[in-house]
mmCIF file of N, CA and C in Angstrom:
data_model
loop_
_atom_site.group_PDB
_atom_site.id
_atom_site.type_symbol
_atom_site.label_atom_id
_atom_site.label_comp_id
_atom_site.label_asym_id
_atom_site.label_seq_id
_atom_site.Cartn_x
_atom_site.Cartn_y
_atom_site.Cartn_z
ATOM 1 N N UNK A 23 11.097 -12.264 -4.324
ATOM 2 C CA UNK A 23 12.254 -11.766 -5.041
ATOM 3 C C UNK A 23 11.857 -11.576 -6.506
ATOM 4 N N UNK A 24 12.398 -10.489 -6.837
ATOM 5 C CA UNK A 24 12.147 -10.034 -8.509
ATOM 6 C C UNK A 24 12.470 -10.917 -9.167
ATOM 7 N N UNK A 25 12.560 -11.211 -10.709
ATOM 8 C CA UNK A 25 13.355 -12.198 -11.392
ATOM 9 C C UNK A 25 13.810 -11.037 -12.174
ATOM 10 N N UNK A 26 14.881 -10.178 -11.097
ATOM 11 C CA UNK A 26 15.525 -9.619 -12.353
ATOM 12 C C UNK A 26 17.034 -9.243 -11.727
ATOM 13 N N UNK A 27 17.965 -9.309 -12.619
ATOM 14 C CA UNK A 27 19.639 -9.775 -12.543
ATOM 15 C C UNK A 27 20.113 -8.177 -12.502
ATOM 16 N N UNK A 28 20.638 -7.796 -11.644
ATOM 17 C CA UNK A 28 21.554 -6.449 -11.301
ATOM 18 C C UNK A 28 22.515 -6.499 -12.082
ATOM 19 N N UNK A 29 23.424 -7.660 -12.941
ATOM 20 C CA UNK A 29 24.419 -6.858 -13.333
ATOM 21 C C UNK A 29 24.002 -6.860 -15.080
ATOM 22 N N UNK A 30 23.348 -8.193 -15.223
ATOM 23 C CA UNK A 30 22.790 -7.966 -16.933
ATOM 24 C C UNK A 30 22.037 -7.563 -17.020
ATOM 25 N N UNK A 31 21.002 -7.250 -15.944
ATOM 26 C CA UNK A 31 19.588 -6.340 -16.090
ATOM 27 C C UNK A 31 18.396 -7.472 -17.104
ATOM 28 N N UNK A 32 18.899 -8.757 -17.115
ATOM 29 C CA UNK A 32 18.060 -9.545 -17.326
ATOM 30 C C UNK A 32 16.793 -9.703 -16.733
ATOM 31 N N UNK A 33 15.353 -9.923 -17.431
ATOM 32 C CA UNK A 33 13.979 -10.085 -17.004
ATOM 33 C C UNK A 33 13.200 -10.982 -17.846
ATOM 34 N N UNK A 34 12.404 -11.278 -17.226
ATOM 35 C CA UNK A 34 11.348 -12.113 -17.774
ATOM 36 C C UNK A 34 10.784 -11.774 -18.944
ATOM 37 N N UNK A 35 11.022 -12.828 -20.144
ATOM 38 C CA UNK A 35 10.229 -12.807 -21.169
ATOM 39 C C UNK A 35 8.965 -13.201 -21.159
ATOM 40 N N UNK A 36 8.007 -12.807 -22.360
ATOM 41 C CA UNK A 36 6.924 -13.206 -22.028
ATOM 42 C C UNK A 36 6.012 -14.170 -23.592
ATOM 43 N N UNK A 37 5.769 -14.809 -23.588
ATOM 44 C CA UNK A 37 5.504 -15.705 -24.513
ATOM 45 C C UNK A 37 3.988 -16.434 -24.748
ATOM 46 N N UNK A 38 3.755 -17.529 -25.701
ATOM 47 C CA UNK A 38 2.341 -18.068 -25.850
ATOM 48 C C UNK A 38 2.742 -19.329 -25.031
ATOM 49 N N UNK A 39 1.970 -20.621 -24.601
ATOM 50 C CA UNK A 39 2.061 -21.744 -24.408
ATOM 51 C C UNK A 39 1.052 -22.260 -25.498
ATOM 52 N N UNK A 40 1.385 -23.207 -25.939
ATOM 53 C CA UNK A 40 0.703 -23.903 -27.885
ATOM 54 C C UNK A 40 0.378 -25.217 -27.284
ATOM 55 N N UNK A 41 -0.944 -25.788 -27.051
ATOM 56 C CA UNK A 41 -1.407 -26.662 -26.688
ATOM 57 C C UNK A 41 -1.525 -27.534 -27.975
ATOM 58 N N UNK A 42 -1.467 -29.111 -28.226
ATOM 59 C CA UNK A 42 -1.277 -29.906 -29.196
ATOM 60 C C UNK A 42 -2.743 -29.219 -29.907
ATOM 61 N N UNK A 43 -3.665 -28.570 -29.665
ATOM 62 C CA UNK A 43 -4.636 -28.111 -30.344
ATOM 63 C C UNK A 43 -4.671 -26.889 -30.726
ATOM 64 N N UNK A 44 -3.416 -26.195 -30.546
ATOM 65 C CA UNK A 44 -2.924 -24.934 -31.269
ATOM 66 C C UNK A 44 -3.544 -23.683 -30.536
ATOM 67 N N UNK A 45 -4.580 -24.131 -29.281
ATOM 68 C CA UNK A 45 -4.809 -23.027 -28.113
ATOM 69 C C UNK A 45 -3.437 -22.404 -27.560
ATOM 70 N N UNK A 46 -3.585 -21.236 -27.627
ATOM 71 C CA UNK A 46 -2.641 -20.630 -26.873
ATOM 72 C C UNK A 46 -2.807 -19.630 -25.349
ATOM 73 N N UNK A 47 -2.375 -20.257 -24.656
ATOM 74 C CA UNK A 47 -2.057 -19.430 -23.500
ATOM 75 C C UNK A 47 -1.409 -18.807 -23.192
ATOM 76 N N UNK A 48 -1.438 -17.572 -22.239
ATOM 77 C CA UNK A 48 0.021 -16.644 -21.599
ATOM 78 C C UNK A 48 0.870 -17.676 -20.746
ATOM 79 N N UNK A 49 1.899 -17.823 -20.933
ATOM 80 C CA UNK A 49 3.492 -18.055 -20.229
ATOM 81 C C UNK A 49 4.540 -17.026 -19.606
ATOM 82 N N UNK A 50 5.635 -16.949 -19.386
ATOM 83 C CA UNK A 50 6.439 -16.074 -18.622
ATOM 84 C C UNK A 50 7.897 -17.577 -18.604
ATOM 85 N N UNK A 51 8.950 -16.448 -19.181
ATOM 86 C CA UNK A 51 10.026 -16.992 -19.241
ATOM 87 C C UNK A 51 10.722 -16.349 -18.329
ATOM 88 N N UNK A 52 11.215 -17.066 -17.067
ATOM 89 C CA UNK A 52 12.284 -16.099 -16.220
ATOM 90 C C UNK A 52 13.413 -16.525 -16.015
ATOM 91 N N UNK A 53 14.139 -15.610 -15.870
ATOM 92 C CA UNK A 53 16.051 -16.554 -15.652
ATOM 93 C C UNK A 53 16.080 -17.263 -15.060
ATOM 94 N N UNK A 54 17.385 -17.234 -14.720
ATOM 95 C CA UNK A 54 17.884 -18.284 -13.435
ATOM 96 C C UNK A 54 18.497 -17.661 -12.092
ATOM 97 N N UNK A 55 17.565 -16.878 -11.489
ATOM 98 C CA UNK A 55 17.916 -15.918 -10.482
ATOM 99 C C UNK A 55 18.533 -16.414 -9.153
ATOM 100 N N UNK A 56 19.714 -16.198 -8.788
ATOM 101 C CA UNK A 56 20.344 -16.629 -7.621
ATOM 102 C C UNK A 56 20.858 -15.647 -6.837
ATOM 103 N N UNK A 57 20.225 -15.315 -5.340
ATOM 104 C CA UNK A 57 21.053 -15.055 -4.471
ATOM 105 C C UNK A 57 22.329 -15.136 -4.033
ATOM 106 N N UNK A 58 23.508 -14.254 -4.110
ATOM 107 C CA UNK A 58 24.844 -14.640 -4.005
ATOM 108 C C UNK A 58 25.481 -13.468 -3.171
ATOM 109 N N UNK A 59 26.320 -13.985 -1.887
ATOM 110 C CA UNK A 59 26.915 -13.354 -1.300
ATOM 111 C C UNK A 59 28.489 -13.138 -2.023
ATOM 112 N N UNK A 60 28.928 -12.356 -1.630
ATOM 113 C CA UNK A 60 30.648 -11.922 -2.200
ATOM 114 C C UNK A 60 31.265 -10.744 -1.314
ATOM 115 N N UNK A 61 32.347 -11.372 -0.806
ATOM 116 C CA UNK A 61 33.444 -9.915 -0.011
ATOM 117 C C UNK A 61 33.499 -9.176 -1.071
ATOM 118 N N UNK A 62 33.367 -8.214 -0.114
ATOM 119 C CA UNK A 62 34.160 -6.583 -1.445
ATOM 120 C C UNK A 62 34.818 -5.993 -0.792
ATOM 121 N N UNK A 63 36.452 -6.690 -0.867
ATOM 122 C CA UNK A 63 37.391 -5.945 -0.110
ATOM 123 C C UNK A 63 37.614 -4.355 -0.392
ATOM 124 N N UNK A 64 36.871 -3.806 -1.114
ATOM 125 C CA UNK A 64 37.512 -2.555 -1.496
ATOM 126 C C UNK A 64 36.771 -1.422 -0.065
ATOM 127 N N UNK A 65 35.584 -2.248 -0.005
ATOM 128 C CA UNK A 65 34.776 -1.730 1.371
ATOM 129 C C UNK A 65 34.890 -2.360 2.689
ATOM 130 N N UNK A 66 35.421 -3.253 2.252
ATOM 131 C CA UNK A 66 35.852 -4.451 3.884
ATOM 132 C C UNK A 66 34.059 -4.813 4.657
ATOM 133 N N UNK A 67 33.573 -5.295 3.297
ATOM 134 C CA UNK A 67 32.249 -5.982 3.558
ATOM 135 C C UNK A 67 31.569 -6.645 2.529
ATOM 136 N N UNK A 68 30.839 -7.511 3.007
ATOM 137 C CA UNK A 68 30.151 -8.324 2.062
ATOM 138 C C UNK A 68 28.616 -7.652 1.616
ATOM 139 N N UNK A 69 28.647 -8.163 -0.077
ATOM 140 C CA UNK A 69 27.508 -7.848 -1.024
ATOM 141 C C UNK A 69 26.774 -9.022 -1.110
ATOM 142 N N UNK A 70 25.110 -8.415 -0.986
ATOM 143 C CA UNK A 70 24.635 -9.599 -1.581
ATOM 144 C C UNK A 70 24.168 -9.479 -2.444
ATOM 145 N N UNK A 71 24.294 -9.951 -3.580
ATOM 146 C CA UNK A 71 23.383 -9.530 -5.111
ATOM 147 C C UNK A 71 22.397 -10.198 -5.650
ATOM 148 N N UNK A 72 21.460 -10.377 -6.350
ATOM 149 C CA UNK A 72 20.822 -10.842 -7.140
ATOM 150 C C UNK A 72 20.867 -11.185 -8.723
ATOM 151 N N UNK A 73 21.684 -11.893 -8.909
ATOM 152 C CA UNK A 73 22.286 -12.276 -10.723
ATOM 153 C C UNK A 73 21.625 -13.581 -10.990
ATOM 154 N N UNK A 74 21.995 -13.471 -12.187
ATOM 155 C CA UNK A 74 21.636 -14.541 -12.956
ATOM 156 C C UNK A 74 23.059 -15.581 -13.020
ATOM 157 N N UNK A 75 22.580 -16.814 -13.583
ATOM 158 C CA UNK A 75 23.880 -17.818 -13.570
ATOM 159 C C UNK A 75 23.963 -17.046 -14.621
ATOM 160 N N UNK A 76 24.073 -16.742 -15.536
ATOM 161 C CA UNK A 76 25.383 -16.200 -16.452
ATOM 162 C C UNK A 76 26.078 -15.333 -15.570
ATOM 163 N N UNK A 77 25.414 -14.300 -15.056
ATOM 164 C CA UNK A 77 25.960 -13.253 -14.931
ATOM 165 C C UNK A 77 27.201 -13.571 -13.149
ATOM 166 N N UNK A 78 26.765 -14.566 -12.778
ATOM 167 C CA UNK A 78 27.673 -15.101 -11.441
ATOM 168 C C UNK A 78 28.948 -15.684 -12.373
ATOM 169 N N UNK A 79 28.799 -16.125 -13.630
ATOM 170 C CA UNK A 79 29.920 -16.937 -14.147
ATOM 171 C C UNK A 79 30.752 -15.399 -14.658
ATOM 172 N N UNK A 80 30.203 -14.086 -15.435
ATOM 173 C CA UNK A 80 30.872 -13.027 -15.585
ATOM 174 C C UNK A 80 31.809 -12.589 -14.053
ATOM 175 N N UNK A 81 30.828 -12.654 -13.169
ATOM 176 C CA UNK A 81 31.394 -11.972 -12.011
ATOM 177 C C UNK A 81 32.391 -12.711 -11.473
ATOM 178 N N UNK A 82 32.831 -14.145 -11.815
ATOM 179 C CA UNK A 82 33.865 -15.455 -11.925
ATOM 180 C C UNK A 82 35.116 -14.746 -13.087
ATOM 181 N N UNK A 83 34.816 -14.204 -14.266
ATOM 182 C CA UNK A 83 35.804 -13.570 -14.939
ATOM 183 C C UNK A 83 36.726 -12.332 -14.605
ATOM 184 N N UNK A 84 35.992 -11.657 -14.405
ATOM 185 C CA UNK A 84 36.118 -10.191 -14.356
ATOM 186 C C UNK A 84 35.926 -9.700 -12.962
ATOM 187 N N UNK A 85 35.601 -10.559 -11.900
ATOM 188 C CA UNK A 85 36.156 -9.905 -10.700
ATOM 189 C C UNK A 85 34.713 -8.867 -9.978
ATOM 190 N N UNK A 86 34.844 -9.345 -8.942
ATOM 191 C CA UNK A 86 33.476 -8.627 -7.951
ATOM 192 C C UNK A 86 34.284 -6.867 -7.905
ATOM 193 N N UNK A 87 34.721 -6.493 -7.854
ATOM 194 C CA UNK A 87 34.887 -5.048 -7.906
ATOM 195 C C UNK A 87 34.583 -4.624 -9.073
ATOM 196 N N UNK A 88 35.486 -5.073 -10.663
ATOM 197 C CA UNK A 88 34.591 -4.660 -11.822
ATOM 198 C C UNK A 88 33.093 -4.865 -11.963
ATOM 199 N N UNK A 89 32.627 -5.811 -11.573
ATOM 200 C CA UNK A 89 30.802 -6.056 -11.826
ATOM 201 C C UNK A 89 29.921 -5.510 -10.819
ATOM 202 N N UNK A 90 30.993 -4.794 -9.129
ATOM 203 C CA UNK A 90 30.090 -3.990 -8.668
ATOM 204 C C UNK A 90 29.997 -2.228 -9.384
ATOM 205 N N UNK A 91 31.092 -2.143 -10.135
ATOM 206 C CA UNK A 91 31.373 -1.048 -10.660
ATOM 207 C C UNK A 91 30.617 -0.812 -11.887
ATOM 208 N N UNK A 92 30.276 -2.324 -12.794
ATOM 209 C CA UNK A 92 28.586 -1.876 -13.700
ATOM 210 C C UNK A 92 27.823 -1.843 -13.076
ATOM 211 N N UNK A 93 27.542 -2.665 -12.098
ATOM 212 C CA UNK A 93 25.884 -2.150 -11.313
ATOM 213 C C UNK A 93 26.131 -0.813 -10.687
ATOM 214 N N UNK A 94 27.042 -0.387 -10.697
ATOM 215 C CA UNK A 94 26.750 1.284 -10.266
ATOM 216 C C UNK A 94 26.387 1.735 -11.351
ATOM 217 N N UNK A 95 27.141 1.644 -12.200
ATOM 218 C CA UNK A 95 27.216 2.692 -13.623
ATOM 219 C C UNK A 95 26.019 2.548 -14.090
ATOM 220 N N UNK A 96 25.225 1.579 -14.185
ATOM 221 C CA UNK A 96 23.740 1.312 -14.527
ATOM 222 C C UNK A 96 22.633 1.903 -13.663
ATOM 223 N N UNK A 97 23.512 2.514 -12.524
ATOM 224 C CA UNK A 97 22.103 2.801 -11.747
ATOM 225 C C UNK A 97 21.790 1.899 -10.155
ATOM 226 N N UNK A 98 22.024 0.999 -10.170
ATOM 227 C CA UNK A 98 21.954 0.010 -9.202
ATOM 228 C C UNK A 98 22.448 -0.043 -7.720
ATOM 229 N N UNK A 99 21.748 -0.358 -6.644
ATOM 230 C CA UNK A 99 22.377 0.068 -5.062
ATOM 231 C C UNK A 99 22.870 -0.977 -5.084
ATOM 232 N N UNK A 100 24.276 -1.021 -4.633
ATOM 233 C CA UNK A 100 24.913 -2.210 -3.770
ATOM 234 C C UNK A 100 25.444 -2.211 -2.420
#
């Protein structure tokens, strides 16, 4: 699975790791990617998406029909 969030379009940052001797290595910062099922009564079937915990707590505000309606507008298959 990608580490990347369909409705914030969140991805992996990418960064140094700083060893107490000031060596630096490549790192990779990735969300918090969760698999999540949700009815979408508007189709009389269930979505499964790929978000981030923020973006499951948006889709908690504002409702699985508005947040399937940005992942369209962005481009995104649901």
């Amino acid at each position: 699975m990608s580490a990347h969030c369909q409705l914030t379009g969140a991805k992996p940052g990418f960064g140094n790791n700083i060893s107490h001797s000031h060596r630096r290595t490549s790192r990779r910062f990735d969300p918090n990617i969760q698999r999540k099922r949700y009815w979408l009564p508007s189709e009389g079937r269930h979505v499964r998406l790929t978000l981030s915990a923020r973006a499951i707590k948006t889709v908690d505000a504002i409702g699985i029909e508005a947040a399937v309606a940005r992942i369209r507008t962005r481009g995104g298959k649901v």
